[in-house]
PDB file of C-alpha atoms in Angstrom:
ATOM      1  CA  UNK V   1       0.283   0.070   0.182  1.00 45.00           C
ATOM      2  CA  UNK V   2       2.729   2.386   0.937  1.00 48.00           C
ATOM      3  CA  UNK V   3       4.422   1.990  -2.596  1.00 50.00           C
ATOM      4  CA  UNK V   4       1.826   2.711  -4.680  1.00 53.00           C
ATOM      5  CA  UNK V   5       1.034   5.331  -2.579  1.00 50.00           C
ATOM      6  CA  UNK V   6       4.422   6.668  -3.373  1.00 56.00           C
ATOM      7  CA  UNK V   7       4.321   5.879  -7.338  1.00 54.00           C
ATOM      8  CA  UNK V   8       2.859   9.087  -8.298  1.00 56.00           C
ATOM      9  CA  UNK V   9       5.174  11.433  -6.108  1.00 54.00           C
ATOM     10  CA  UNK V  10       8.237   9.983  -7.675  1.00 50.00           C
ATOM     11  CA  UNK V  11       6.731  10.749 -11.468  1.00 56.00           C
ATOM     12  CA  UNK V  12       6.725  14.294 -10.340  1.00 57.00           C
ATOM     13  CA  UNK V  13      10.458  14.524  -9.968  1.00 55.00           C
ATOM     14  CA  UNK V  14      11.431  12.234 -12.287  1.00 60.00           C
ATOM     15  CA  UNK V  15      15.038  11.575 -12.959  1.00 68.00           C
ATOM     16  CA  UNK V  16      17.180   9.018 -12.371  1.00 73.00           C
ATOM     17  CA  UNK V  17      15.782   8.713  -8.353  1.00 77.00           C
ATOM     18  CA  UNK V  18      12.915   7.143  -9.903  1.00 81.00           C
ATOM     19  CA  UNK V  19      14.428   4.369 -11.681  1.00 86.00           C
ATOM     20  CA  UNK V  20      17.065   4.031  -8.395  1.00 87.00           C
ATOM     21  CA  UNK V  21      13.658   3.846  -6.372  1.00 88.00           C
ATOM     22  CA  UNK V  22      11.970   1.292  -8.347  1.00 91.00           C
ATOM     23  CA  UNK V  23      14.803  -1.582  -9.035  1.00 92.00           C
ATOM     24  CA  UNK V  24      15.811  -0.709  -5.196  1.00 92.00           C
ATOM     25  CA  UNK V  25      11.933  -1.792  -4.304  1.00 93.00           C
ATOM     26  CA  UNK V  26      11.976  -4.292  -6.945  1.00 94.00           C
ATOM     27  CA  UNK V  27      14.633  -5.893  -5.409  1.00 94.00           C
ATOM     28  CA  UNK V  28      13.697  -5.863  -1.561  1.00 93.00           C
ATOM     29  CA  UNK V  29      10.026  -7.717  -3.048  1.00 91.00           C
ATOM     30  CA  UNK V  30      11.989 -10.169  -4.604  1.00 92.00           C
ATOM     31  CA  UNK V  31      14.593 -10.669  -1.869  1.00 93.00           C
ATOM     32  CA  UNK V  32      11.411 -10.936   0.538  1.00 90.00           C
ATOM     33  CA  UNK V  33       9.692 -13.232  -1.606  1.00 90.00           C
ATOM     34  CA  UNK V  34      12.083 -15.674  -1.905  1.00 89.00           C
ATOM     35  CA  UNK V  35      12.933 -15.664   1.313  1.00 87.00           C
ATOM     36  CA  UNK V  36       9.410 -16.227   2.501  1.00 85.00           C
ATOM     37  CA  UNK V  37       9.537 -18.707  -0.229  1.00 84.00           C
ATOM     38  CA  UNK V  38      12.139 -20.321   0.799  1.00 83.00           C
ATOM     39  CA  UNK V  39      11.585 -20.486   4.385  1.00 80.00           C
ATOM     40  CA  UNK V  40       8.186 -21.337   4.490  1.00 75.00           C
ATOM     41  CA  UNK V  41       8.207 -24.167   2.324  1.00 75.00           C
ATOM     42  CA  UNK V  42      11.228 -25.188   4.823  1.00 72.00           C
ATOM     43  CA  UNK V  43       8.597 -24.692   8.218  1.00 72.00           C
ATOM     44  CA  UNK V  44       5.687 -26.625   6.444  1.00 72.00           C
ATOM     45  CA  UNK V  45       8.053 -29.342   5.516  1.00 74.00           C
ATOM     46  CA  UNK V  46       9.247 -29.653   8.586  1.00 72.00           C
ATOM     47  CA  UNK V  47       5.917 -29.301  10.644  1.00 69.00           C
ATOM     48  CA  UNK V  48       4.719 -31.574   8.205  1.00 70.00           C
ATOM     49  CA  UNK V  49       7.106 -34.135   8.510  1.00 69.00           C
ATOM     50  CA  UNK V  50       6.653 -33.702  12.693  1.00 69.00           C
ATOM     51  CA  UNK V  51       3.157 -34.136  12.170  1.00 65.00           C
ATOM     52  CA  UNK V  52       3.896 -37.545  10.417  1.00 65.00           C
ATOM     53  CA  UNK V  53       5.648 -39.270  12.705  1.00 68.00           C
ATOM     54  CA  UNK V  54       3.456 -37.596  15.898  1.00 65.00           C
ATOM     55  CA  UNK V  55       0.564 -39.953  13.652  1.00 57.00           C
TER      56      UNK V  55
END
């Protein structure tokens, strides 16, 4: 939500800063998405394995 609100402001200024901000935002989103997938699947697999062992 915050990122969406900031995009129109960066369009007004324009210039290289706009692209640097977008690239940084995309990189952060990509890293966060990767970490969520990696650790989310790892935790799900671990919990699933423990649940199976309990049964």
